[in-house]
Amino acid sequence: MQITAVEGLGAEITDVDIKSLSDAEFAAIEDAFAEHGVIFFRDQDTTETDHIAFAERFGDINVNRFFAAHPDYPQIALVAKEPDQKDNIGGGWHTDHSYDHEPALGSVLVARELPESGGDTMFASMYKAYESLPDDLKARIAGRSAIHSGKHIFGEGPDSYYKTSDVGEHDEGTGRIGNADVAATLVDPEHPIVITHPLSGKKALYVNPAFTREIVGISKEESEELLSDLYTHVFTGHDFHHRFKWEPGSIAMWDNRSTWHWALNDYQGQRRIMHRITIEGCALDA
Ligand SMILES: [Fe+2]
């Protein structure tokens, strides 16, 4: 087994079969995951049960409340788009589950059906985003926290992504995202803006454009300006981005605490079916 860092962030793990990992190989994979934030595998021949078994080595599986599930395996969430569907799931920079009090550790995404072209996933390192923040921005966020929410994405509000895109379970929707009434019942958590990563001990920037709503203790205007400055730093931080091209047999596993990702929606008229398993995480401290 070989672990090779790739451009921007992440590591590719080669000469390995995720179905038959020794304890030593698995320990090295866990270390690479904590260190690099995202790990990539190629040419893996896996069934759904292999996918579940691999994910379970990292921790308990989080059964997704909003995504349509695999018909036979509720642990697997479907991240799907059919040729006649317009909108995709995850089509903007974000990290999964920051709207939870104990955000998910990470997600393991397996490519099942790919478009002929397009459908790459972008990743960004929140370790490197924090390290490279200018001192004045570091000072502005020092000791602060922010409120996160999933309601405006998954809820039934008139402007939510659930309502305004074709992914929701409504008139023109495709039912790829459902359970909108549950979104309204979530209690929005507050997380530190800079976290100490629970596995690596490194500092990471922990806000994201999809789910972070407001910085606590400053005015709404100041909060919007500060979040915008932080996001601009990440959007333009091309040296800590990686663009992953999926191939049949590809698997990516990302850390939701130290990375962002963005599923590009540039394959209209083509089918793309991915299987996602998400692993439970823990509360995050500064
Ligand atoms: Fe995502």
PDB file of C-alpha atoms and ligand atoms in Angstrom:
ATOM      1  CA  MET A   1       0.000   0.000   0.000  1.00  0.00           C
ATOM      2  CA  GLN A   2       1.257   3.478  -0.893  1.00  0.00           C
ATOM      3  CA  ILE A   3       0.062   6.853   0.347  1.00  0.00           C
ATOM      4  CA  THR A   4       0.903   9.797  -1.887  1.00  0.00           C
ATOM      5  CA  ALA A   5      -0.055  13.402  -1.203  1.00  0.00           C
ATOM      6  CA  VAL A   6      -1.779  15.053  -4.169  1.00  0.00           C
ATOM      7  CA  GLU A   7      -1.829  18.670  -5.308  1.00  0.00           C
ATOM      8  CA  GLY A   8      -3.639  21.090  -3.011  1.00  0.00           C
ATOM      9  CA  LEU A   9      -4.848  18.684  -0.371  1.00  0.00           C
ATOM     10  CA  GLY A  10      -5.555  15.012   0.033  1.00  0.00           C
ATOM     11  CA  ALA A  11      -3.721  11.756  -0.510  1.00  0.00           C
ATOM     12  CA  GLU A  12      -4.152   8.980  -3.024  1.00  0.00           C
ATOM     13  CA  ILE A  13      -3.885   5.486  -1.570  1.00  0.00           C
ATOM     14  CA  THR A  14      -2.775   2.881  -4.091  1.00  0.00           C
ATOM     15  CA  ASP A  15      -1.857  -0.821  -4.191  1.00  0.00           C
ATOM     16  CA  VAL A  16      -4.681  -1.595  -1.813  1.00  0.00           C
ATOM     17  CA  ASP A  17      -8.064  -3.329  -1.739  1.00  0.00           C
ATOM     18  CA  ILE A  18     -10.413  -1.755   0.796  1.00  0.00           C
ATOM     19  CA  LYS A  19     -12.190  -5.120   1.178  1.00  0.00           C
ATOM     20  CA  SER A  20      -9.190  -6.830   2.759  1.00  0.00           C
ATOM     21  CA  LEU A  21      -7.250  -4.330   4.835  1.00  0.00           C
ATOM     22  CA  SER A  22      -4.962  -5.558   7.583  1.00  0.00           C
ATOM     23  CA  ASP A  23      -5.137  -3.721  10.908  1.00  0.00           C
ATOM     24  CA  ALA A  24      -1.794  -2.062  10.106  1.00  0.00           C
ATOM     25  CA  GLU A  25      -3.037  -0.879   6.705  1.00  0.00           C
ATOM     26  CA  PHE A  26      -6.225   0.444   8.235  1.00  0.00           C
ATOM     27  CA  ALA A  27      -4.276   2.323  10.921  1.00  0.00           C
ATOM     28  CA  ALA A  28      -2.135   3.951   8.207  1.00  0.00           C
ATOM     29  CA  ILE A  29      -5.300   4.919   6.303  1.00  0.00           C
ATOM     30  CA  GLU A  30      -6.806   6.483   9.426  1.00  0.00           C
ATOM     31  CA  ASP A  31      -3.607   8.492   9.954  1.00  0.00           C
ATOM     32  CA  ALA A  32      -3.623   9.651   6.323  1.00  0.00           C
ATOM     33  CA  PHE A  33      -7.266  10.674   6.655  1.00  0.00           C
ATOM     34  CA  ALA A  34      -6.547  12.807   9.743  1.00  0.00           C
ATOM     35  CA  GLU A  35      -3.434  14.330   8.182  1.00  0.00           C
ATOM     36  CA  HIS A  36      -4.637  15.061   4.634  1.00  0.00           C
ATOM     37  CA  GLY A  37      -8.389  15.623   5.129  1.00  0.00           C
ATOM     38  CA  VAL A  38      -9.429  13.616   2.094  1.00  0.00           C
ATOM     39  CA  ILE A  39      -8.248  10.248   0.808  1.00  0.00           C
ATOM     40  CA  PHE A  40      -8.792   8.822  -2.649  1.00  0.00           C
ATOM     41  CA  PHE A  41      -8.883   5.227  -3.858  1.00  0.00           C
ATOM     42  CA  ARG A  42      -9.041   4.008  -7.472  1.00  0.00           C
ATOM     43  CA  ASP A  43     -10.171   0.790  -9.142  1.00  0.00           C
ATOM     44  CA  GLN A  44     -12.008  -0.582  -6.122  1.00  0.00           C
ATOM     45  CA  ASP A  45     -14.458  -3.382  -6.883  1.00  0.00           C
ATOM     46  CA  THR A  46     -16.992  -3.037  -4.072  1.00  0.00           C
ATOM     47  CA  THR A  47     -20.555  -4.039  -3.336  1.00  0.00           C
ATOM     48  CA  GLU A  48     -22.830  -2.075  -1.030  1.00  0.00           C
ATOM     49  CA  THR A  49     -21.943  -4.386   1.850  1.00  0.00           C
ATOM     50  CA  ASP A  50     -18.214  -3.823   1.215  1.00  0.00           C
ATOM     51  CA  HIS A  51     -18.857  -0.080   1.329  1.00  0.00           C
ATOM     52  CA  ILE A  52     -20.721  -0.415   4.635  1.00  0.00           C
ATOM     53  CA  ALA A  53     -18.037  -2.661   6.152  1.00  0.00           C
ATOM     54  CA  PHE A  54     -15.260  -0.198   5.217  1.00  0.00           C
ATOM     55  CA  ALA A  55     -17.163   2.781   6.653  1.00  0.00           C
ATOM     56  CA  GLU A  56     -17.960   0.933   9.877  1.00  0.00           C
ATOM     57  CA  ARG A  57     -14.260   0.537  10.620  1.00  0.00           C
ATOM     58  CA  PHE A  58     -14.164   4.309  11.191  1.00  0.00           C
ATOM     59  CA  GLY A  59     -17.195   4.494  13.484  1.00  0.00           C
ATOM     60  CA  ASP A  60     -20.973   4.300  13.636  1.00  0.00           C
ATOM     61  CA  ILE A  61     -22.931   5.130  10.506  1.00  0.00           C
ATOM     62  CA  ASN A  62     -25.183   8.185  10.490  1.00  0.00           C
ATOM     63  CA  VAL A  63     -28.412   7.289   8.649  1.00  0.00           C
ATOM     64  CA  ASN A  64     -29.137  10.473   6.730  1.00  0.00           C
ATOM     65  CA  ARG A  65     -32.382  12.207   7.671  1.00  0.00           C
ATOM     66  CA  PHE A  66     -32.863  14.090   4.405  1.00  0.00           C
ATOM     67  CA  PHE A  67     -31.349  12.187   1.488  1.00  0.00           C
ATOM     68  CA  ALA A  68     -33.216   9.385  -0.267  1.00  0.00           C
ATOM     69  CA  ALA A  69     -31.785   6.082   0.889  1.00  0.00           C
ATOM     70  CA  HIS A  70     -30.654   3.094  -1.119  1.00  0.00           C
ATOM     71  CA  PRO A  71     -33.747   0.838  -1.386  1.00  0.00           C
ATOM     72  CA  ASP A  72     -31.977  -2.138   0.188  1.00  0.00           C
ATOM     73  CA  TYR A  73     -29.411  -0.453   2.448  1.00  0.00           C
ATOM     74  CA  PRO A  74     -30.720   2.440   4.561  1.00  0.00           C
ATOM     75  CA  GLN A  75     -27.145   3.205   5.691  1.00  0.00           C
ATOM     76  CA  ILE A  76     -26.373   4.326   2.124  1.00  0.00           C
ATOM     77  CA  ALA A  77     -27.651   7.729   1.014  1.00  0.00           C
ATOM     78  CA  LEU A  78     -28.166   8.240  -2.709  1.00  0.00           C
ATOM     79  CA  VAL A  79     -26.498  11.258  -4.262  1.00  0.00           C
ATOM     80  CA  ALA A  80     -28.147  10.993  -7.640  1.00  0.00           C
ATOM     81  CA  LYS A  81     -29.005  13.007 -10.712  1.00  0.00           C
ATOM     82  CA  GLU A  82     -30.927  11.694 -13.712  1.00  0.00           C
ATOM     83  CA  PRO A  83     -30.589  13.076 -17.263  1.00  0.00           C
ATOM     84  CA  ASP A  84     -33.852  15.042 -17.009  1.00  0.00           C
ATOM     85  CA  GLN A  85     -33.016  16.588 -13.619  1.00  0.00           C
ATOM     86  CA  LYS A  86     -31.487  20.037 -13.458  1.00  0.00           C
ATOM     87  CA  ASP A  87     -30.217  20.599  -9.940  1.00  0.00           C
ATOM     88  CA  ASN A  88     -27.675  18.502  -8.079  1.00  0.00           C
ATOM     89  CA  ILE A  89     -26.947  17.710  -4.454  1.00  0.00           C
ATOM     90  CA  GLY A  90     -23.964  19.512  -2.972  1.00  0.00           C
ATOM     91  CA  GLY A  91     -23.518  21.956  -5.851  1.00  0.00           C
ATOM     92  CA  GLY A  92     -21.751  24.691  -3.876  1.00  0.00           C
ATOM     93  CA  TRP A  93     -18.862  24.846  -1.410  1.00  0.00           C
ATOM     94  CA  HIS A  94     -19.908  23.267   1.893  1.00  0.00           C
ATOM     95  CA  THR A  95     -19.122  20.683   4.503  1.00  0.00           C
ATOM     96  CA  ASP A  96     -21.671  18.034   5.444  1.00  0.00           C
ATOM     97  CA  HIS A  97     -23.552  18.135   8.734  1.00  0.00           C
ATOM     98  CA  SER A  98     -22.177  21.356  10.287  1.00  0.00           C
ATOM     99  CA  TYR A  99     -25.856  21.973  11.225  1.00  0.00           C
ATOM    100  CA  ASP A 100     -25.565  19.138  13.774  1.00  0.00           C
ATOM    101  CA  HIS A 101     -24.381  19.551  17.365  1.00  0.00           C
ATOM    102  CA  GLU A 102     -21.988  16.666  16.789  1.00  0.00           C
ATOM    103  CA  PRO A 103     -21.039  17.097  13.128  1.00  0.00           C
ATOM    104  CA  ALA A 104     -20.264  13.967  11.161  1.00  0.00           C
ATOM    105  CA  LEU A 105     -16.660  12.780  11.081  1.00  0.00           C
ATOM    106  CA  GLY A 106     -16.684  12.249   7.358  1.00  0.00           C
ATOM    107  CA  SER A 107     -18.330  10.754   4.327  1.00  0.00           C
ATOM    108  CA  VAL A 108     -17.309   7.854   2.079  1.00  0.00           C
ATOM    109  CA  LEU A 109     -18.527   8.405  -1.477  1.00  0.00           C
ATOM    110  CA  VAL A 110     -18.452   5.580  -4.030  1.00  0.00           C
ATOM    111  CA  ALA A 111     -18.980   6.216  -7.745  1.00  0.00           C
ATOM    112  CA  ARG A 112     -21.665   3.884  -9.134  1.00  0.00           C
ATOM    113  CA  GLU A 113     -22.619   5.510 -12.471  1.00  0.00           C
ATOM    114  CA  LEU A 114     -20.728   8.425 -13.951  1.00  0.00           C
ATOM    115  CA  PRO A 115     -21.430  10.889 -16.743  1.00  0.00           C
ATOM    116  CA  GLU A 116     -19.157  10.643 -19.789  1.00  0.00           C
ATOM    117  CA  SER A 117     -17.657  13.959 -18.833  1.00  0.00           C
ATOM    118  CA  GLY A 118     -18.010  16.412 -15.964  1.00  0.00           C
ATOM    119  CA  GLY A 119     -19.189  15.719 -12.426  1.00  0.00           C
ATOM    120  CA  ASP A 120     -15.797  16.296 -10.762  1.00  0.00           C
ATOM    121  CA  THR A 121     -15.698  17.160  -7.054  1.00  0.00           C
ATOM    122  CA  MET A 122     -13.697  20.101  -5.709  1.00  0.00           C
ATOM    123  CA  PHE A 123     -12.096  19.932  -2.259  1.00  0.00           C
ATOM    124  CA  ALA A 124     -10.523  22.657  -0.119  1.00  0.00           C
ATOM    125  CA  SER A 125      -8.347  22.294   2.988  1.00  0.00           C
ATOM    126  CA  MET A 126      -9.562  24.102   6.081  1.00  0.00           C
ATOM    127  CA  TYR A 127      -6.206  23.396   7.778  1.00  0.00           C
ATOM    128  CA  LYS A 128      -4.433  25.337   5.049  1.00  0.00           C
ATOM    129  CA  ALA A 129      -7.193  27.935   4.927  1.00  0.00           C
ATOM    130  CA  TYR A 130      -6.581  28.698   8.587  1.00  0.00           C
ATOM    131  CA  GLU A 131      -2.779  28.582   8.345  1.00  0.00           C
ATOM    132  CA  SER A 132      -2.782  31.031   5.438  1.00  0.00           C
ATOM    133  CA  LEU A 133      -5.302  33.494   6.877  1.00  0.00           C
ATOM    134  CA  PRO A 134      -3.869  37.011   7.170  1.00  0.00           C
ATOM    135  CA  ASP A 135      -3.157  38.010  10.789  1.00  0.00           C
ATOM    136  CA  ASP A 136      -5.886  40.654  10.837  1.00  0.00           C
ATOM    137  CA  LEU A 137      -8.512  38.082   9.824  1.00  0.00           C
ATOM    138  CA  LYS A 138      -7.178  35.648  12.436  1.00  0.00           C
ATOM    139  CA  ALA A 139      -7.554  38.404  15.028  1.00  0.00           C
ATOM    140  CA  ARG A 140     -11.130  39.164  13.942  1.00  0.00           C
ATOM    141  CA  ILE A 141     -12.251  35.556  14.481  1.00  0.00           C
ATOM    142  CA  ALA A 142     -10.160  34.745  17.565  1.00  0.00           C
ATOM    143  CA  GLY A 143     -12.334  33.202  20.275  1.00  0.00           C
ATOM    144  CA  ARG A 144     -15.540  33.625  18.243  1.00  0.00           C
ATOM    145  CA  SER A 145     -18.202  31.106  17.343  1.00  0.00           C
ATOM    146  CA  ALA A 146     -20.975  30.885  14.751  1.00  0.00           C
ATOM    147  CA  ILE A 147     -24.481  29.490  14.434  1.00  0.00           C
ATOM    148  CA  HIS A 148     -25.042  26.824  11.778  1.00  0.00           C
ATOM    149  CA  SER A 149     -28.361  25.630  10.357  1.00  0.00           C
ATOM    150  CA  GLY A 150     -29.746  23.255   7.750  1.00  0.00           C
ATOM    151  CA  LYS A 151     -33.272  24.692   7.752  1.00  0.00           C
ATOM    152  CA  HIS A 152     -32.806  27.003   4.760  1.00  0.00           C
ATOM    153  CA  ILE A 153     -31.458  24.086   2.724  1.00  0.00           C
ATOM    154  CA  PHE A 154     -33.559  21.099   3.816  1.00  0.00           C
ATOM    155  CA  GLY A 155     -36.638  22.828   5.305  1.00  0.00           C
ATOM    156  CA  GLU A 156     -39.952  23.830   3.767  1.00  0.00           C
ATOM    157  CA  GLY A 157     -39.381  27.598   3.800  1.00  0.00           C
ATOM    158  CA  PRO A 158     -40.241  29.318   0.508  1.00  0.00           C
ATOM    159  CA  ASP A 159     -36.589  30.139  -0.236  1.00  0.00           C
ATOM    160  CA  SER A 160     -35.054  26.828   0.845  1.00  0.00           C
ATOM    161  CA  TYR A 161     -33.040  24.708  -1.571  1.00  0.00           C
ATOM    162  CA  TYR A 162     -35.599  21.975  -0.934  1.00  0.00           C
ATOM    163  CA  LYS A 163     -38.361  24.220  -2.303  1.00  0.00           C
ATOM    164  CA  THR A 164     -36.568  26.175  -5.004  1.00  0.00           C
ATOM    165  CA  SER A 165     -34.672  23.334  -6.696  1.00  0.00           C
ATOM    166  CA  ASP A 166     -35.933  20.125  -8.268  1.00  0.00           C
ATOM    167  CA  VAL A 167     -34.302  17.922  -5.610  1.00  0.00           C
ATOM    168  CA  GLY A 168     -37.155  18.224  -3.076  1.00  0.00           C
ATOM    169  CA  GLU A 169     -40.198  16.055  -2.486  1.00  0.00           C
ATOM    170  CA  HIS A 170     -42.801  18.502  -3.856  1.00  0.00           C
ATOM    171  CA  ASP A 171     -44.829  19.265  -7.031  1.00  0.00           C
ATOM    172  CA  GLU A 172     -41.970  19.646  -9.483  1.00  0.00           C
ATOM    173  CA  GLY A 173     -39.522  17.830  -7.256  1.00  0.00           C
ATOM    174  CA  THR A 174     -37.806  14.507  -7.689  1.00  0.00           C
ATOM    175  CA  GLY A 175     -37.824  13.391  -4.045  1.00  0.00           C
ATOM    176  CA  ARG A 176     -34.042  13.136  -3.811  1.00  0.00           C
ATOM    177  CA  ILE A 177     -34.307  15.151  -0.595  1.00  0.00           C
ATOM    178  CA  GLY A 178     -37.226  14.675   1.797  1.00  0.00           C
ATOM    179  CA  ASN A 179     -38.247  14.857   5.439  1.00  0.00           C
ATOM    180  CA  ALA A 180     -38.437  18.665   5.271  1.00  0.00           C
ATOM    181  CA  ASP A 181     -40.650  18.811   8.384  1.00  0.00           C
ATOM    182  CA  VAL A 182     -37.809  17.333  10.440  1.00  0.00           C
ATOM    183  CA  ALA A 183     -35.500  20.180   9.366  1.00  0.00           C
ATOM    184  CA  ALA A 184     -37.786  22.672  11.092  1.00  0.00           C
ATOM    185  CA  THR A 185     -37.413  20.847  14.403  1.00  0.00           C
ATOM    186  CA  LEU A 186     -33.604  20.959  14.486  1.00  0.00           C
ATOM    187  CA  VAL A 187     -32.024  23.112  17.162  1.00  0.00           C
ATOM    188  CA  ASP A 188     -29.285  25.113  15.456  1.00  0.00           C
ATOM    189  CA  PRO A 189     -25.844  24.538  16.980  1.00  0.00           C
ATOM    190  CA  GLU A 190     -23.061  27.002  17.751  1.00  0.00           C
ATOM    191  CA  HIS A 191     -19.520  25.914  16.800  1.00  0.00           C
ATOM    192  CA  PRO A 192     -16.159  27.636  17.264  1.00  0.00           C
ATOM    193  CA  ILE A 193     -14.975  29.373  14.072  1.00  0.00           C
ATOM    194  CA  VAL A 194     -11.542  27.852  14.576  1.00  0.00           C
ATOM    195  CA  ILE A 195     -11.633  24.286  15.828  1.00  0.00           C
ATOM    196  CA  THR A 196      -8.929  22.026  17.163  1.00  0.00           C
ATOM    197  CA  HIS A 197      -9.348  18.964  15.013  1.00  0.00           C
ATOM    198  CA  PRO A 198     -10.347  15.977  17.167  1.00  0.00           C
ATOM    199  CA  LEU A 199      -8.033  13.540  15.340  1.00  0.00           C
ATOM    200  CA  SER A 200      -5.014  15.596  14.271  1.00  0.00           C
ATOM    201  CA  GLY A 201      -4.957  18.292  16.978  1.00  0.00           C
ATOM    202  CA  LYS A 202      -4.394  20.880  14.218  1.00  0.00           C
ATOM    203  CA  LYS A 203      -6.357  24.133  13.914  1.00  0.00           C
ATOM    204  CA  ALA A 204      -8.975  24.288  11.142  1.00  0.00           C
ATOM    205  CA  LEU A 205     -11.310  27.013   9.923  1.00  0.00           C
ATOM    206  CA  TYR A 206     -14.858  25.822  10.620  1.00  0.00           C
ATOM    207  CA  VAL A 207     -17.397  27.964   8.783  1.00  0.00           C
ATOM    208  CA  ASN A 208     -18.940  27.223   5.384  1.00  0.00           C
ATOM    209  CA  PRO A 209     -21.143  29.132   2.918  1.00  0.00           C
ATOM    210  CA  ALA A 210     -23.977  26.579   2.915  1.00  0.00           C
ATOM    211  CA  PHE A 211     -24.749  26.151   6.593  1.00  0.00           C
ATOM    212  CA  THR A 212     -23.056  28.891   8.643  1.00  0.00           C
ATOM    213  CA  ARG A 213     -25.660  31.558   9.341  1.00  0.00           C
ATOM    214  CA  GLU A 214     -24.225  34.119  11.697  1.00  0.00           C
ATOM    215  CA  ILE A 215     -21.237  34.926  13.876  1.00  0.00           C
ATOM    216  CA  VAL A 216     -22.204  35.290  17.523  1.00  0.00           C
ATOM    217  CA  GLY A 217     -21.630  38.542  19.442  1.00  0.00           C
ATOM    218  CA  ILE A 218     -21.311  41.027  16.569  1.00  0.00           C
ATOM    219  CA  SER A 219     -23.901  42.808  14.423  1.00  0.00           C
ATOM    220  CA  LYS A 220     -25.532  41.083  11.488  1.00  0.00           C
ATOM    221  CA  GLU A 221     -23.713  43.421   9.071  1.00  0.00           C
ATOM    222  CA  GLU A 222     -20.330  42.754  10.665  1.00  0.00           C
ATOM    223  CA  SER A 223     -21.046  39.042  10.661  1.00  0.00           C
ATOM    224  CA  GLU A 224     -21.886  39.056   6.950  1.00  0.00           C
ATOM    225  CA  GLU A 225     -18.783  41.055   6.116  1.00  0.00           C
ATOM    226  CA  LEU A 226     -16.501  38.822   8.170  1.00  0.00           C
ATOM    227  CA  LEU A 227     -17.970  35.604   6.753  1.00  0.00           C
ATOM    228  CA  SER A 228     -17.640  37.043   3.263  1.00  0.00           C
ATOM    229  CA  ASP A 229     -13.954  37.851   3.887  1.00  0.00           C
ATOM    230  CA  LEU A 230     -13.344  34.317   5.171  1.00  0.00           C
ATOM    231  CA  TYR A 231     -15.132  32.739   2.207  1.00  0.00           C
ATOM    232  CA  THR A 232     -13.262  34.908  -0.286  1.00  0.00           C
ATOM    233  CA  HIS A 233     -10.010  33.696   1.300  1.00  0.00           C
ATOM    234  CA  VAL A 234     -11.059  30.074   0.667  1.00  0.00           C
ATOM    235  CA  PHE A 235     -12.607  30.649  -2.779  1.00  0.00           C
ATOM    236  CA  THR A 236      -9.394  32.246  -3.998  1.00  0.00           C
ATOM    237  CA  GLY A 237      -7.027  29.879  -2.165  1.00  0.00           C
ATOM    238  CA  HIS A 238      -6.369  27.802  -5.254  1.00  0.00           C
ATOM    239  CA  ASP A 239      -3.165  26.350  -3.796  1.00  0.00           C
ATOM    240  CA  PHE A 240      -5.245  24.485  -1.215  1.00  0.00           C
ATOM    241  CA  HIS A 241      -7.915  23.201  -3.616  1.00  0.00           C
ATOM    242  CA  HIS A 242      -7.987  19.834  -5.345  1.00  0.00           C
ATOM    243  CA  ARG A 243     -10.185  18.821  -8.265  1.00  0.00           C
ATOM    244  CA  PHE A 244     -10.991  15.106  -8.170  1.00  0.00           C
ATOM    245  CA  LYS A 245     -11.953  13.366 -11.405  1.00  0.00           C
ATOM    246  CA  TRP A 246     -14.094  10.330 -10.774  1.00  0.00           C
ATOM    247  CA  GLU A 247     -13.562   7.070 -12.651  1.00  0.00           C
ATOM    248  CA  PRO A 248     -15.398   3.753 -12.325  1.00  0.00           C
ATOM    249  CA  GLY A 249     -14.197   2.229  -9.032  1.00  0.00           C
ATOM    250  CA  SER A 250     -13.200   5.570  -7.482  1.00  0.00           C
ATOM    251  CA  ILE A 251     -13.854   6.228  -3.809  1.00  0.00           C
ATOM    252  CA  ALA A 252     -13.287   9.499  -1.947  1.00  0.00           C
ATOM    253  CA  MET A 253     -13.504   9.836   1.803  1.00  0.00           C
ATOM    254  CA  TRP A 254     -13.424  13.349   3.213  1.00  0.00           C
ATOM    255  CA  ASP A 255     -13.214  14.771   6.690  1.00  0.00           C
ATOM    256  CA  ASN A 256     -16.100  17.143   7.323  1.00  0.00           C
ATOM    257  CA  ARG A 257     -14.139  19.027   9.978  1.00  0.00           C
ATOM    258  CA  SER A 258     -11.046  19.879   7.944  1.00  0.00           C
ATOM    259  CA  THR A 259     -12.306  20.183   4.373  1.00  0.00           C
ATOM    260  CA  TRP A 260     -14.977  21.706   2.181  1.00  0.00           C
ATOM    261  CA  HIS A 261     -16.269  20.076  -0.996  1.00  0.00           C
ATOM    262  CA  TRP A 262     -18.358  21.085  -4.001  1.00  0.00           C
ATOM    263  CA  ALA A 263     -20.012  18.726  -6.480  1.00  0.00           C
ATOM    264  CA  LEU A 264     -19.761  20.359  -9.912  1.00  0.00           C
ATOM    265  CA  ASN A 265     -23.041  20.341 -11.836  1.00  0.00           C
ATOM    266  CA  ASP A 266     -21.642  20.489 -15.368  1.00  0.00           C
ATOM    267  CA  TYR A 267     -23.076  17.315 -16.912  1.00  0.00           C
ATOM    268  CA  GLN A 268     -26.650  18.249 -17.839  1.00  0.00           C
ATOM    269  CA  GLY A 269     -28.515  15.503 -19.684  1.00  0.00           C
ATOM    270  CA  GLN A 270     -26.385  12.727 -18.181  1.00  0.00           C
ATOM    271  CA  ARG A 271     -26.851  10.366 -15.262  1.00  0.00           C
ATOM    272  CA  ARG A 272     -24.631  10.393 -12.165  1.00  0.00           C
ATOM    273  CA  ILE A 273     -25.241   7.992  -9.267  1.00  0.00           C
ATOM    274  CA  MET A 274     -23.088   8.042  -6.159  1.00  0.00           C
ATOM    275  CA  HIS A 275     -23.470   6.114  -2.890  1.00  0.00           C
ATOM    276  CA  ARG A 276     -22.629   8.016   0.274  1.00  0.00           C
ATOM    277  CA  ILE A 277     -22.111   6.713   3.793  1.00  0.00           C
ATOM    278  CA  THR A 278     -21.586   9.231   6.554  1.00  0.00           C
ATOM    279  CA  ILE A 279     -19.851   8.427   9.830  1.00  0.00           C
ATOM    280  CA  GLU A 280     -20.821   9.900  13.184  1.00  0.00           C
ATOM    281  CA  GLY A 281     -18.535  12.524  14.674  1.00  0.00           C
ATOM    282  CA  CYS A 282     -18.289  14.441  17.910  1.00  0.00           C
ATOM    283  CA  ALA A 283     -18.772  17.916  19.382  1.00  0.00           C
ATOM    284  CA  LEU A 284     -16.091  20.370  18.238  1.00  0.00           C
ATOM    285  CA  ASP A 285     -13.934  22.476  20.549  1.00  0.00           C
ATOM    286  CA  ALA A 286     -11.838  25.548  19.919  1.00  0.00           C
TER     287      ALA A 286
HETATM  288 FE    FE B   1     -21.712  17.216   0.684  1.00  0.00          FE
END
